[in-house]
Amino acid sequence: FGSHGRTFQWMSDARRASIVDMLRHLATHIEETDAKILRMN
């Protein structure tokens, strides 16, 4: 069970990292969109 638990921990860490990366990408996209809207107005 110990090694399986470690594998699960690694999976959750990887998933958390990918979610953080996705959110960071989304935030960058939102900032770029806001900048475009400000430039248009």
Short mmCIF file of N, CA and C in Angstrom, two decimals:
data_model
loop_
_atom_site.label_atom_id
_atom_site.label_comp_id
_atom_site.label_asym_id
_atom_site.label_seq_id
_atom_site.Cartn_x
_atom_site.Cartn_y
_atom_site.Cartn_z
N PHE A 1 0.83 -1.21 0.00
CA PHE A 1 0.00 0.00 0.00
C PHE A 1 0.88 1.27 0.00
N GLY A 2 2.04 1.16 0.64
CA GLY A 2 2.92 2.33 0.75
C GLY A 2 3.32 2.89 -0.61
N SER A 3 3.78 1.99 -1.51
CA SER A 3 4.20 2.44 -2.84
C SER A 3 3.01 2.94 -3.65
N HIS A 4 1.86 2.30 -3.48
CA HIS A 4 0.66 2.73 -4.20
C HIS A 4 0.25 4.13 -3.72
N GLY A 5 0.33 4.35 -2.42
CA GLY A 5 0.00 5.66 -1.86
C GLY A 5 0.93 6.74 -2.40
N ARG A 6 2.22 6.39 -2.56
CA ARG A 6 3.18 7.34 -3.09
C ARG A 6 2.86 7.67 -4.55
N THR A 7 2.46 6.65 -5.31
CA THR A 7 2.08 6.87 -6.71
C THR A 7 0.86 7.79 -6.78
N PHE A 8 -0.12 7.57 -5.90
CA PHE A 8 -1.31 8.41 -5.88
C PHE A 8 -0.94 9.85 -5.52
N GLN A 9 -0.01 10.00 -4.56
CA GLN A 9 0.45 11.34 -4.17
C GLN A 9 1.10 12.04 -5.36
N TRP A 10 1.93 11.31 -6.12
CA TRP A 10 2.59 11.89 -7.29
C TRP A 10 1.54 12.30 -8.32
N MET A 11 0.53 11.45 -8.51
CA MET A 11 -0.53 11.77 -9.47
C MET A 11 -1.26 13.04 -9.05
N SER A 12 -1.59 13.15 -7.77
CA SER A 12 -2.32 14.34 -7.32
C SER A 12 -1.44 15.59 -7.44
N ASP A 13 -0.13 15.45 -7.17
CA ASP A 13 0.79 16.58 -7.33
C ASP A 13 0.85 17.02 -8.79
N ALA A 14 0.93 16.04 -9.69
CA ALA A 14 0.99 16.36 -11.12
C ALA A 14 -0.30 17.02 -11.58
N ARG A 15 -1.43 16.51 -11.08
CA ARG A 15 -2.73 17.08 -11.45
C ARG A 15 -2.83 18.51 -10.92
N ARG A 16 -2.38 18.72 -9.68
CA ARG A 16 -2.43 20.05 -9.09
C ARG A 16 -1.55 21.01 -9.90
N ALA A 17 -0.38 20.54 -10.30
CA ALA A 17 0.53 21.37 -11.09
C ALA A 17 -0.10 21.74 -12.43
N SER A 18 -0.77 20.77 -13.06
CA SER A 18 -1.39 21.05 -14.37
C SER A 18 -2.56 22.02 -14.21
N ILE A 19 -3.30 21.91 -13.10
CA ILE A 19 -4.41 22.83 -12.85
C ILE A 19 -3.87 24.25 -12.62
N VAL A 20 -2.80 24.36 -11.83
CA VAL A 20 -2.18 25.66 -11.58
C VAL A 20 -1.69 26.27 -12.89
N ASP A 21 -1.06 25.43 -13.73
CA ASP A 21 -0.56 25.89 -15.03
C ASP A 21 -1.71 26.37 -15.91
N MET A 22 -2.82 25.63 -15.88
CA MET A 22 -4.00 25.98 -16.67
C MET A 22 -4.59 27.32 -16.19
N LEU A 23 -4.68 27.48 -14.85
CA LEU A 23 -5.22 28.73 -14.30
C LEU A 23 -4.32 29.92 -14.64
N ARG A 24 -2.99 29.70 -14.58
CA ARG A 24 -2.05 30.77 -14.91
C ARG A 24 -2.20 31.17 -16.38
N HIS A 25 -2.37 30.17 -17.25
CA HIS A 25 -2.56 30.43 -18.68
C HIS A 25 -3.86 31.21 -18.89
N LEU A 26 -4.91 30.81 -18.17
CA LEU A 26 -6.21 31.48 -18.28
C LEU A 26 -6.11 32.93 -17.80
N ALA A 27 -5.42 33.15 -16.68
CA ALA A 27 -5.25 34.50 -16.14
C ALA A 27 -4.50 35.39 -17.12
N THR A 28 -3.47 34.84 -17.76
CA THR A 28 -2.71 35.59 -18.76
C THR A 28 -3.61 35.96 -19.93
N HIS A 29 -4.44 35.02 -20.37
CA HIS A 29 -5.36 35.26 -21.48
C HIS A 29 -6.36 36.36 -21.11
N ILE A 30 -6.88 36.33 -19.88
CA ILE A 30 -7.84 37.34 -19.42
C ILE A 30 -7.17 38.72 -19.39
N GLU A 31 -5.92 38.79 -18.89
CA GLU A 31 -5.20 40.07 -18.85
C GLU A 31 -4.99 40.62 -20.25
N GLU A 32 -4.64 39.75 -21.20
CA GLU A 32 -4.45 40.19 -22.58
C GLU A 32 -5.76 40.70 -23.18
N THR A 33 -6.87 40.00 -22.88
CA THR A 33 -8.18 40.41 -23.38
C THR A 33 -8.57 41.76 -22.79
N ASP A 34 -8.33 41.95 -21.47
CA ASP A 34 -8.62 43.23 -20.82
C ASP A 34 -7.81 44.36 -21.46
N ALA A 35 -6.54 44.09 -21.77
CA ALA A 35 -5.68 45.10 -22.39
C ALA A 35 -6.22 45.49 -23.76
N LYS A 36 -6.70 44.52 -24.53
CA LYS A 36 -7.27 44.80 -25.85
C LYS A 36 -8.53 45.65 -25.72
N ILE A 37 -9.38 45.31 -24.75
CA ILE A 37 -10.63 46.06 -24.54
C ILE A 37 -10.31 47.50 -24.14
N LEU A 38 -9.33 47.69 -23.25
CA LEU A 38 -8.95 49.04 -22.83
C LEU A 38 -8.42 49.84 -24.01
N ARG A 39 -7.66 49.20 -24.90
CA ARG A 39 -7.11 49.88 -26.06
C ARG A 39 -8.22 50.30 -27.03
N MET A 40 -9.26 49.47 -27.15
CA MET A 40 -10.37 49.78 -28.07
C MET A 40 -11.20 50.95 -27.58
N ASN A 41 -11.38 51.07 -26.26
CA ASN A 41 -12.25 52.12 -25.73
C ASN A 41 -11.61 53.50 -25.77
#
